Amino acid sequence: MTSGTGAPAARVANLTKTYGTGQALVRALDDVTLDLADGEFTAVMGPSGSGKSTLMHCCAALDIADSGSVHIGDDELTTMKDKELTLLRRDRIGFIFQSFNLVPTMTAEENILLPLAIAGRKPDTDWFRTVIDTVDLEDRLRHKPKELSGGQQQRVAVARALVSRPRIVFADEPTGNLDSHSGAEVLTLLRRSVDDYGQTIVMVTHDPVAAAYADRVVFLADGRIVDELRDPDRDSVIAKLAEVSARVDPAPTTES
């Protein structure tokens, strides 16, 4: 199943990933093929255990599939050595975690610039200012994480993911630890990064409200892509999730 617009920023072909052996074997991904269009916001949804986090981790070079291929742009991850994968994750992939993953002893600014510091690169001053303006953190840059609200900490995490101008940003339940107001702020930032700056975002979420911010929603069940929506809203996402869940766990029938 492929996107209808744009050249892919990432793509997977015939991706299969299993865990365990014998009767305990779990097929987390089952021959998945998917294009993730450049400059587009894609949400990935599905029942618990459907394979959505495994798919994201394989795309982000955080996990290795058993078979199939993964490309970021023209680079095939499945043929890369460990050092090459490390450089690709550092330079071309951004990741936003549900738990923020900020360094508690560093200021917001130091956390944002940490990926560049690790890479030995100086920030692009104009782009850094643009990112800070976008996440509205100018007056909080010298504060440490414990001095920031949950929403502000996640905005720091968003800025950290964007500051190196990665080819693609993966977000794993980025609003899962936030209240509705802070969650809406973060989702608006992600939406703006796509609309204003051409960023590519791929977000795993269980929240229909969050998914409604995306251009496209891809639905997984039992390790397979089973459906998708374009230009979703909350109600269409809820309806499609109900359809997908019914396929996975159909209601029992009563024999007369």
PDB file of C-alpha atoms in Angstrom:
ATOM      1  CA  MET A   1       0.000   0.000   0.000  1.00  0.00           C
ATOM      2  CA  THR A   2       1.602   3.281  -1.022  1.00  0.00           C
ATOM      3  CA  SER A   3       0.952   6.950  -0.607  1.00  0.00           C
ATOM      4  CA  GLY A   4      -0.668   8.749  -3.456  1.00  0.00           C
ATOM      5  CA  THR A   5       1.560  11.820  -3.351  1.00  0.00           C
ATOM      6  CA  GLY A   6       5.239  12.627  -3.262  1.00  0.00           C
ATOM      7  CA  ALA A   7       8.421  10.588  -3.570  1.00  0.00           C
ATOM      8  CA  PRO A   8       8.965   8.385  -0.523  1.00  0.00           C
ATOM      9  CA  ALA A   9      11.147   9.647   2.312  1.00  0.00           C
ATOM     10  CA  ALA A  10      11.156   6.051   3.549  1.00  0.00           C
ATOM     11  CA  ARG A  11       9.862   2.762   2.266  1.00  0.00           C
ATOM     12  CA  VAL A  12       9.708  -0.831   3.393  1.00  0.00           C
ATOM     13  CA  ALA A  13       9.207  -3.846   1.161  1.00  0.00           C
ATOM     14  CA  ASN A  14       8.106  -7.343   2.232  1.00  0.00           C
ATOM     15  CA  LEU A  15       9.177  -6.642   5.811  1.00  0.00           C
ATOM     16  CA  THR A  16       8.854  -9.569   8.222  1.00  0.00           C
ATOM     17  CA  LYS A  17       9.827  -9.588  11.891  1.00  0.00           C
ATOM     18  CA  THR A  18       9.265 -12.391  14.396  1.00  0.00           C
ATOM     19  CA  TYR A  19       9.976 -12.855  18.090  1.00  0.00           C
ATOM     20  CA  GLY A  20      10.346 -16.145  19.942  1.00  0.00           C
ATOM     21  CA  THR A  21      10.345 -19.691  18.583  1.00  0.00           C
ATOM     22  CA  GLY A  22       8.080 -22.675  18.278  1.00  0.00           C
ATOM     23  CA  GLN A  23       4.629 -22.271  19.839  1.00  0.00           C
ATOM     24  CA  ALA A  24       5.778 -18.963  21.368  1.00  0.00           C
ATOM     25  CA  LEU A  25       6.550 -17.486  17.940  1.00  0.00           C
ATOM     26  CA  VAL A  26       5.023 -14.029  17.427  1.00  0.00           C
ATOM     27  CA  ARG A  27       4.904 -12.575  13.911  1.00  0.00           C
ATOM     28  CA  ALA A  28       5.121  -8.851  14.696  1.00  0.00           C
ATOM     29  CA  LEU A  29       5.371  -7.856  11.002  1.00  0.00           C
ATOM     30  CA  ASP A  30       4.054 -10.085   8.238  1.00  0.00           C
ATOM     31  CA  ASP A  31       5.270  -9.150   4.741  1.00  0.00           C
ATOM     32  CA  VAL A  32       4.649  -5.402   5.127  1.00  0.00           C
ATOM     33  CA  THR A  33       5.170  -3.092   2.145  1.00  0.00           C
ATOM     34  CA  LEU A  34       4.682   0.641   2.674  1.00  0.00           C
ATOM     35  CA  ASP A  35       5.844   3.982   1.257  1.00  0.00           C
ATOM     36  CA  LEU A  36       6.081   7.048   3.501  1.00  0.00           C
ATOM     37  CA  ALA A  37       5.793  10.126   1.333  1.00  0.00           C
ATOM     38  CA  ASP A  38       8.209  13.033   1.601  1.00  0.00           C
ATOM     39  CA  GLY A  39       6.799  16.113   3.313  1.00  0.00           C
ATOM     40  CA  GLU A  40       3.776  14.271   4.680  1.00  0.00           C
ATOM     41  CA  PHE A  41       2.405  13.525   8.161  1.00  0.00           C
ATOM     42  CA  THR A  42       1.528   9.829   8.535  1.00  0.00           C
ATOM     43  CA  ALA A  43      -0.094   8.293  11.607  1.00  0.00           C
ATOM     44  CA  VAL A  44       0.189   4.553  12.276  1.00  0.00           C
ATOM     45  CA  MET A  45      -2.601   2.947  14.295  1.00  0.00           C
ATOM     46  CA  GLY A  46      -3.861  -0.482  15.234  1.00  0.00           C
ATOM     47  CA  PRO A  47      -4.852  -2.702  18.147  1.00  0.00           C
ATOM     48  CA  SER A  48      -2.330  -3.538  20.842  1.00  0.00           C
ATOM     49  CA  GLY A  49       0.191  -6.004  19.433  1.00  0.00           C
ATOM     50  CA  SER A  50      -0.586  -5.105  15.820  1.00  0.00           C
ATOM     51  CA  GLY A  51       3.062  -4.356  15.019  1.00  0.00           C
ATOM     52  CA  LYS A  52       2.967  -0.562  14.786  1.00  0.00           C
ATOM     53  CA  SER A  53       5.883   0.080  17.171  1.00  0.00           C
ATOM     54  CA  THR A  54       7.930  -2.707  15.579  1.00  0.00           C
ATOM     55  CA  LEU A  55       7.346  -1.140  12.163  1.00  0.00           C
ATOM     56  CA  MET A  56       8.495   2.251  13.430  1.00  0.00           C
ATOM     57  CA  HIS A  57      11.582   0.808  15.102  1.00  0.00           C
ATOM     58  CA  CYS A  58      12.585  -1.056  11.933  1.00  0.00           C
ATOM     59  CA  CYS A  59      12.083   2.093   9.835  1.00  0.00           C
ATOM     60  CA  ALA A  60      14.138   4.155  12.295  1.00  0.00           C
ATOM     61  CA  ALA A  61      17.041   1.657  12.352  1.00  0.00           C
ATOM     62  CA  LEU A  62      16.344   0.852  16.013  1.00  0.00           C
ATOM     63  CA  ASP A  63      15.490  -2.773  15.223  1.00  0.00           C
ATOM     64  CA  ILE A  64      16.360  -5.204  12.434  1.00  0.00           C
ATOM     65  CA  ALA A  65      13.776  -7.195  10.505  1.00  0.00           C
ATOM     66  CA  ASP A  66      14.169 -10.887   9.713  1.00  0.00           C
ATOM     67  CA  SER A  67      13.622 -10.299   6.002  1.00  0.00           C
ATOM     68  CA  GLY A  68      12.606  -7.580   3.559  1.00  0.00           C
ATOM     69  CA  SER A  69      14.157  -4.168   2.972  1.00  0.00           C
ATOM     70  CA  VAL A  70      14.027  -0.711   4.550  1.00  0.00           C
ATOM     71  CA  HIS A  71      15.077   2.461   2.732  1.00  0.00           C
ATOM     72  CA  ILE A  72      15.553   5.994   4.032  1.00  0.00           C
ATOM     73  CA  GLY A  73      15.650   7.964   0.810  1.00  0.00           C
ATOM     74  CA  ASP A  74      17.978   5.968  -1.457  1.00  0.00           C
ATOM     75  CA  ASP A  75      19.868   4.294   1.396  1.00  0.00           C
ATOM     76  CA  GLU A  76      18.997   0.687   2.205  1.00  0.00           C
ATOM     77  CA  LEU A  77      19.299   0.092   5.940  1.00  0.00           C
ATOM     78  CA  THR A  78      19.344  -3.683   5.663  1.00  0.00           C
ATOM     79  CA  THR A  79      22.739  -3.640   3.906  1.00  0.00           C
ATOM     80  CA  MET A  80      24.416  -1.167   6.280  1.00  0.00           C
ATOM     81  CA  LYS A  81      26.973  -1.988   8.943  1.00  0.00           C
ATOM     82  CA  ASP A  82      26.552  -0.852  12.548  1.00  0.00           C
ATOM     83  CA  LYS A  83      28.682   2.285  12.157  1.00  0.00           C
ATOM     84  CA  GLU A  84      26.799   3.322   9.021  1.00  0.00           C
ATOM     85  CA  LEU A  85      23.469   2.832  10.806  1.00  0.00           C
ATOM     86  CA  THR A  86      24.681   4.918  13.740  1.00  0.00           C
ATOM     87  CA  LEU A  87      25.604   7.783  11.416  1.00  0.00           C
ATOM     88  CA  LEU A  88      22.305   7.518   9.557  1.00  0.00           C
ATOM     89  CA  ARG A  89      20.303   7.623  12.812  1.00  0.00           C
ATOM     90  CA  ARG A  90      22.327  10.620  13.944  1.00  0.00           C
ATOM     91  CA  ASP A  91      22.213  12.643  10.757  1.00  0.00           C
ATOM     92  CA  ARG A  92      19.047  11.692   8.889  1.00  0.00           C
ATOM     93  CA  ILE A  93      16.511  10.474  11.427  1.00  0.00           C
ATOM     94  CA  GLY A  94      14.798  12.331  14.258  1.00  0.00           C
ATOM     95  CA  PHE A  95      12.968  10.502  17.045  1.00  0.00           C
ATOM     96  CA  ILE A  96      10.423  11.816  19.552  1.00  0.00           C
ATOM     97  CA  PHE A  97       9.796   9.545  22.525  1.00  0.00           C
ATOM     98  CA  GLN A  98       6.674   9.374  24.664  1.00  0.00           C
ATOM     99  CA  SER A  99       8.813   9.755  27.801  1.00  0.00           C
ATOM    100  CA  PHE A 100      10.675  12.862  26.460  1.00  0.00           C
ATOM    101  CA  ASN A 101      14.160  11.313  27.142  1.00  0.00           C
ATOM    102  CA  LEU A 102      15.758  14.620  28.124  1.00  0.00           C
ATOM    103  CA  VAL A 103      19.041  14.783  30.026  1.00  0.00           C
ATOM    104  CA  PRO A 104      18.030  16.132  33.467  1.00  0.00           C
ATOM    105  CA  THR A 105      21.313  17.948  34.154  1.00  0.00           C
ATOM    106  CA  MET A 106      21.193  19.885  30.854  1.00  0.00           C
ATOM    107  CA  THR A 107      19.218  23.001  30.018  1.00  0.00           C
ATOM    108  CA  ALA A 108      16.513  22.971  27.379  1.00  0.00           C
ATOM    109  CA  GLU A 109      18.919  24.554  24.888  1.00  0.00           C
ATOM    110  CA  GLU A 110      21.638  22.005  25.641  1.00  0.00           C
ATOM    111  CA  ASN A 111      19.148  19.155  25.206  1.00  0.00           C
ATOM    112  CA  ILE A 112      17.984  20.557  21.875  1.00  0.00           C
ATOM    113  CA  LEU A 113      21.535  20.895  20.581  1.00  0.00           C
ATOM    114  CA  LEU A 114      22.764  17.556  21.984  1.00  0.00           C
ATOM    115  CA  PRO A 115      22.519  15.589  18.678  1.00  0.00           C
ATOM    116  CA  LEU A 116      24.586  18.235  16.908  1.00  0.00           C
ATOM    117  CA  ALA A 117      27.116  18.324  19.751  1.00  0.00           C
ATOM    118  CA  ILE A 118      27.522  14.540  19.569  1.00  0.00           C
ATOM    119  CA  ALA A 119      28.061  14.829  15.814  1.00  0.00           C
ATOM    120  CA  GLY A 120      30.614  17.618  16.289  1.00  0.00           C
ATOM    121  CA  ARG A 121      28.478  19.993  14.212  1.00  0.00           C
ATOM    122  CA  LYS A 122      27.610  23.587  14.882  1.00  0.00           C
ATOM    123  CA  PRO A 123      23.947  24.560  14.601  1.00  0.00           C
ATOM    124  CA  ASP A 124      22.665  26.536  11.657  1.00  0.00           C
ATOM    125  CA  THR A 125      21.878  29.745  13.540  1.00  0.00           C
ATOM    126  CA  ASP A 126      18.944  30.771  11.366  1.00  0.00           C
ATOM    127  CA  TRP A 127      17.375  27.313  11.463  1.00  0.00           C
ATOM    128  CA  PHE A 128      17.904  27.057  15.242  1.00  0.00           C
ATOM    129  CA  ARG A 129      16.064  30.355  15.711  1.00  0.00           C
ATOM    130  CA  THR A 130      13.282  29.137  13.434  1.00  0.00           C
ATOM    131  CA  VAL A 131      12.917  25.925  15.447  1.00  0.00           C
ATOM    132  CA  ILE A 132      12.886  27.789  18.765  1.00  0.00           C
ATOM    133  CA  ASP A 133      10.277  30.231  17.461  1.00  0.00           C
ATOM    134  CA  THR A 134       8.200  27.324  16.179  1.00  0.00           C
ATOM    135  CA  VAL A 135       8.166  25.521  19.541  1.00  0.00           C
ATOM    136  CA  ASP A 136       7.847  28.831  21.459  1.00  0.00           C
ATOM    137  CA  LEU A 137      10.608  28.132  23.978  1.00  0.00           C
ATOM    138  CA  GLU A 138      12.663  31.320  23.806  1.00  0.00           C
ATOM    139  CA  ASP A 139      12.072  32.168  27.466  1.00  0.00           C
ATOM    140  CA  ARG A 140      12.681  28.597  28.693  1.00  0.00           C
ATOM    141  CA  LEU A 141      15.988  27.741  27.013  1.00  0.00           C
ATOM    142  CA  ARG A 142      18.025  28.039  30.223  1.00  0.00           C
ATOM    143  CA  HIS A 143      15.625  25.967  32.300  1.00  0.00           C
ATOM    144  CA  LYS A 144      16.317  22.322  33.121  1.00  0.00           C
ATOM    145  CA  PRO A 145      13.672  19.642  32.500  1.00  0.00           C
ATOM    146  CA  LYS A 146      12.465  19.580  36.115  1.00  0.00           C
ATOM    147  CA  GLU A 147      11.638  23.285  35.751  1.00  0.00           C
ATOM    148  CA  LEU A 148       9.444  22.677  32.698  1.00  0.00           C
ATOM    149  CA  SER A 149       5.918  21.367  32.361  1.00  0.00           C
ATOM    150  CA  GLY A 150       5.276  18.102  30.539  1.00  0.00           C
ATOM    151  CA  GLY A 151       4.152  19.984  27.449  1.00  0.00           C
ATOM    152  CA  GLN A 152       7.264  22.149  27.495  1.00  0.00           C
ATOM    153  CA  GLN A 153       9.504  19.101  27.892  1.00  0.00           C
ATOM    154  CA  GLN A 154       7.891  17.480  24.874  1.00  0.00           C
ATOM    155  CA  ARG A 155       8.339  20.713  22.893  1.00  0.00           C
ATOM    156  CA  VAL A 156      12.048  20.509  23.764  1.00  0.00           C
ATOM    157  CA  ALA A 157      12.031  16.931  22.459  1.00  0.00           C
ATOM    158  CA  VAL A 158      10.332  18.075  19.238  1.00  0.00           C
ATOM    159  CA  ALA A 159      12.919  20.830  18.780  1.00  0.00           C
ATOM    160  CA  ARG A 160      15.737  18.322  19.386  1.00  0.00           C
ATOM    161  CA  ALA A 161      14.317  16.088  16.662  1.00  0.00           C
ATOM    162  CA  LEU A 162      14.011  18.960  14.174  1.00  0.00           C
ATOM    163  CA  VAL A 163      17.213  20.922  14.776  1.00  0.00           C
ATOM    164  CA  SER A 164      19.438  18.652  12.672  1.00  0.00           C
ATOM    165  CA  ARG A 165      16.986  18.829   9.751  1.00  0.00           C
ATOM    166  CA  PRO A 166      16.552  15.059   9.448  1.00  0.00           C
ATOM    167  CA  ARG A 167      15.067  13.431   6.377  1.00  0.00           C
ATOM    168  CA  ILE A 168      12.301  11.941   8.527  1.00  0.00           C
ATOM    169  CA  VAL A 169      11.062  12.252  12.127  1.00  0.00           C
ATOM    170  CA  PHE A 170       9.485   9.301  13.946  1.00  0.00           C
ATOM    171  CA  ALA A 171       7.237  10.041  16.928  1.00  0.00           C
ATOM    172  CA  ASP A 172       6.268   7.228  19.289  1.00  0.00           C
ATOM    173  CA  GLU A 173       3.043   8.175  21.130  1.00  0.00           C
ATOM    174  CA  PRO A 174       4.340  11.765  21.532  1.00  0.00           C
ATOM    175  CA  THR A 175       1.232  12.917  23.424  1.00  0.00           C
ATOM    176  CA  GLY A 176       0.793   9.789  25.553  1.00  0.00           C
ATOM    177  CA  ASN A 177       2.069  11.452  28.741  1.00  0.00           C
ATOM    178  CA  LEU A 178       0.417  14.844  28.173  1.00  0.00           C
ATOM    179  CA  ASP A 179      -2.891  16.426  29.086  1.00  0.00           C
ATOM    180  CA  SER A 180      -5.209  17.358  26.219  1.00  0.00           C
ATOM    181  CA  HIS A 181      -4.061  20.989  26.045  1.00  0.00           C
ATOM    182  CA  SER A 182      -0.340  20.168  25.999  1.00  0.00           C
ATOM    183  CA  GLY A 183      -0.980  17.326  23.561  1.00  0.00           C
ATOM    184  CA  ALA A 184      -2.750  19.679  21.164  1.00  0.00           C
ATOM    185  CA  GLU A 185       0.221  22.074  21.348  1.00  0.00           C
ATOM    186  CA  VAL A 186       2.668  19.329  20.407  1.00  0.00           C
ATOM    187  CA  LEU A 187       0.482  18.012  17.578  1.00  0.00           C
ATOM    188  CA  THR A 188       0.087  21.537  16.209  1.00  0.00           C
ATOM    189  CA  LEU A 189       3.884  21.856  16.208  1.00  0.00           C
ATOM    190  CA  LEU A 190       4.256  18.617  14.285  1.00  0.00           C
ATOM    191  CA  ARG A 191       1.584  19.689  11.818  1.00  0.00           C
ATOM    192  CA  ARG A 192       3.286  23.054  11.347  1.00  0.00           C
ATOM    193  CA  SER A 193       6.692  21.433  10.787  1.00  0.00           C
ATOM    194  CA  VAL A 194       5.135  19.568   7.848  1.00  0.00           C
ATOM    195  CA  ASP A 195       3.101  22.462   6.424  1.00  0.00           C
ATOM    196  CA  ASP A 196       5.651  25.259   6.864  1.00  0.00           C
ATOM    197  CA  TYR A 197       8.998  23.458   6.582  1.00  0.00           C
ATOM    198  CA  GLY A 198       8.329  20.323   4.538  1.00  0.00           C
ATOM    199  CA  GLN A 199       9.289  17.917   7.312  1.00  0.00           C
ATOM    200  CA  THR A 200       8.254  14.261   7.075  1.00  0.00           C
ATOM    201  CA  ILE A 201       6.578  12.932  10.237  1.00  0.00           C
ATOM    202  CA  VAL A 202       5.593   9.357  11.054  1.00  0.00           C
ATOM    203  CA  MET A 203       3.677   9.001  14.338  1.00  0.00           C
ATOM    204  CA  VAL A 204       2.499   5.902  16.173  1.00  0.00           C
ATOM    205  CA  THR A 205      -0.602   6.715  18.203  1.00  0.00           C
ATOM    206  CA  HIS A 206      -3.671   5.104  19.725  1.00  0.00           C
ATOM    207  CA  ASP A 207      -5.525   8.445  19.910  1.00  0.00           C
ATOM    208  CA  PRO A 208      -8.041   9.276  17.136  1.00  0.00           C
ATOM    209  CA  VAL A 209      -7.744  12.988  17.975  1.00  0.00           C
ATOM    210  CA  ALA A 210      -3.972  12.843  17.441  1.00  0.00           C
ATOM    211  CA  ALA A 211      -4.366  10.860  14.221  1.00  0.00           C
ATOM    212  CA  ALA A 212      -6.710  13.530  12.861  1.00  0.00           C
ATOM    213  CA  TYR A 213      -3.738  15.917  12.632  1.00  0.00           C
ATOM    214  CA  ALA A 214      -2.128  13.651  10.007  1.00  0.00           C
ATOM    215  CA  ASP A 215      -2.478  13.652   6.228  1.00  0.00           C
ATOM    216  CA  ARG A 216      -2.819   9.894   6.206  1.00  0.00           C
ATOM    217  CA  VAL A 217      -3.538   7.142   8.709  1.00  0.00           C
ATOM    218  CA  VAL A 218      -2.232   3.607   8.127  1.00  0.00           C
ATOM    219  CA  PHE A 219      -3.916   0.798  10.073  1.00  0.00           C
ATOM    220  CA  LEU A 220      -2.146  -2.399  11.117  1.00  0.00           C
ATOM    221  CA  ALA A 221      -3.603  -5.632  12.470  1.00  0.00           C
ATOM    222  CA  ASP A 222      -1.781  -8.877  13.173  1.00  0.00           C
ATOM    223  CA  GLY A 223       1.409  -7.511  11.621  1.00  0.00           C
ATOM    224  CA  ARG A 224      -0.210  -6.530   8.316  1.00  0.00           C
ATOM    225  CA  ILE A 225      -1.402  -3.276   6.807  1.00  0.00           C
ATOM    226  CA  VAL A 226      -5.159  -3.697   6.503  1.00  0.00           C
ATOM    227  CA  ASP A 227      -6.451  -0.212   5.623  1.00  0.00           C
ATOM    228  CA  GLU A 228      -5.703   3.491   5.412  1.00  0.00           C
ATOM    229  CA  LEU A 229      -7.419   6.879   5.454  1.00  0.00           C
ATOM    230  CA  ARG A 230      -6.436  10.121   3.785  1.00  0.00           C
ATOM    231  CA  ASP A 231      -7.439  13.538   5.191  1.00  0.00           C
ATOM    232  CA  PRO A 232      -8.799  11.916   8.355  1.00  0.00           C
ATOM    233  CA  ASP A 233     -10.948  13.440  11.055  1.00  0.00           C
ATOM    234  CA  ARG A 234     -11.651  12.087  14.529  1.00  0.00           C
ATOM    235  CA  ASP A 235     -14.923  10.391  13.592  1.00  0.00           C
ATOM    236  CA  SER A 236     -13.577   8.675  10.468  1.00  0.00           C
ATOM    237  CA  VAL A 237     -10.585   7.378  12.452  1.00  0.00           C
ATOM    238  CA  ILE A 238     -12.836   6.001  15.204  1.00  0.00           C
ATOM    239  CA  ALA A 239     -15.052   4.287  12.631  1.00  0.00           C
ATOM    240  CA  LYS A 240     -12.081   2.744  10.817  1.00  0.00           C
ATOM    241  CA  LEU A 241     -10.521   1.556  14.084  1.00  0.00           C
ATOM    242  CA  ALA A 242     -13.790  -0.169  14.945  1.00  0.00           C
ATOM    243  CA  GLU A 243     -13.723  -1.920  11.559  1.00  0.00           C
ATOM    244  CA  VAL A 244     -10.124  -3.022  12.027  1.00  0.00           C
ATOM    245  CA  SER A 245     -10.742  -4.257  15.573  1.00  0.00           C
ATOM    246  CA  ALA A 246     -13.776  -6.238  14.414  1.00  0.00           C
ATOM    247  CA  ARG A 247     -11.637  -8.027  11.830  1.00  0.00           C
ATOM    248  CA  VAL A 248      -9.054  -8.942  14.449  1.00  0.00           C
ATOM    249  CA  ASP A 249     -11.491  -9.904  17.200  1.00  0.00           C
ATOM    250  CA  PRO A 250     -14.903 -10.569  15.689  1.00  0.00           C
ATOM    251  CA  ALA A 251     -17.844 -10.621  18.053  1.00  0.00           C
ATOM    252  CA  PRO A 252     -18.797 -14.150  19.110  1.00  0.00           C
ATOM    253  CA  THR A 253     -21.869 -15.679  17.529  1.00  0.00           C
ATOM    254  CA  THR A 254     -24.524 -17.632  19.379  1.00  0.00           C
ATOM    255  CA  GLU A 255     -25.844 -20.824  17.831  1.00  0.00           C
ATOM    256  CA  SER A 256     -29.561 -21.459  18.226  1.00  0.00           C
TER     257      SER A 256
END
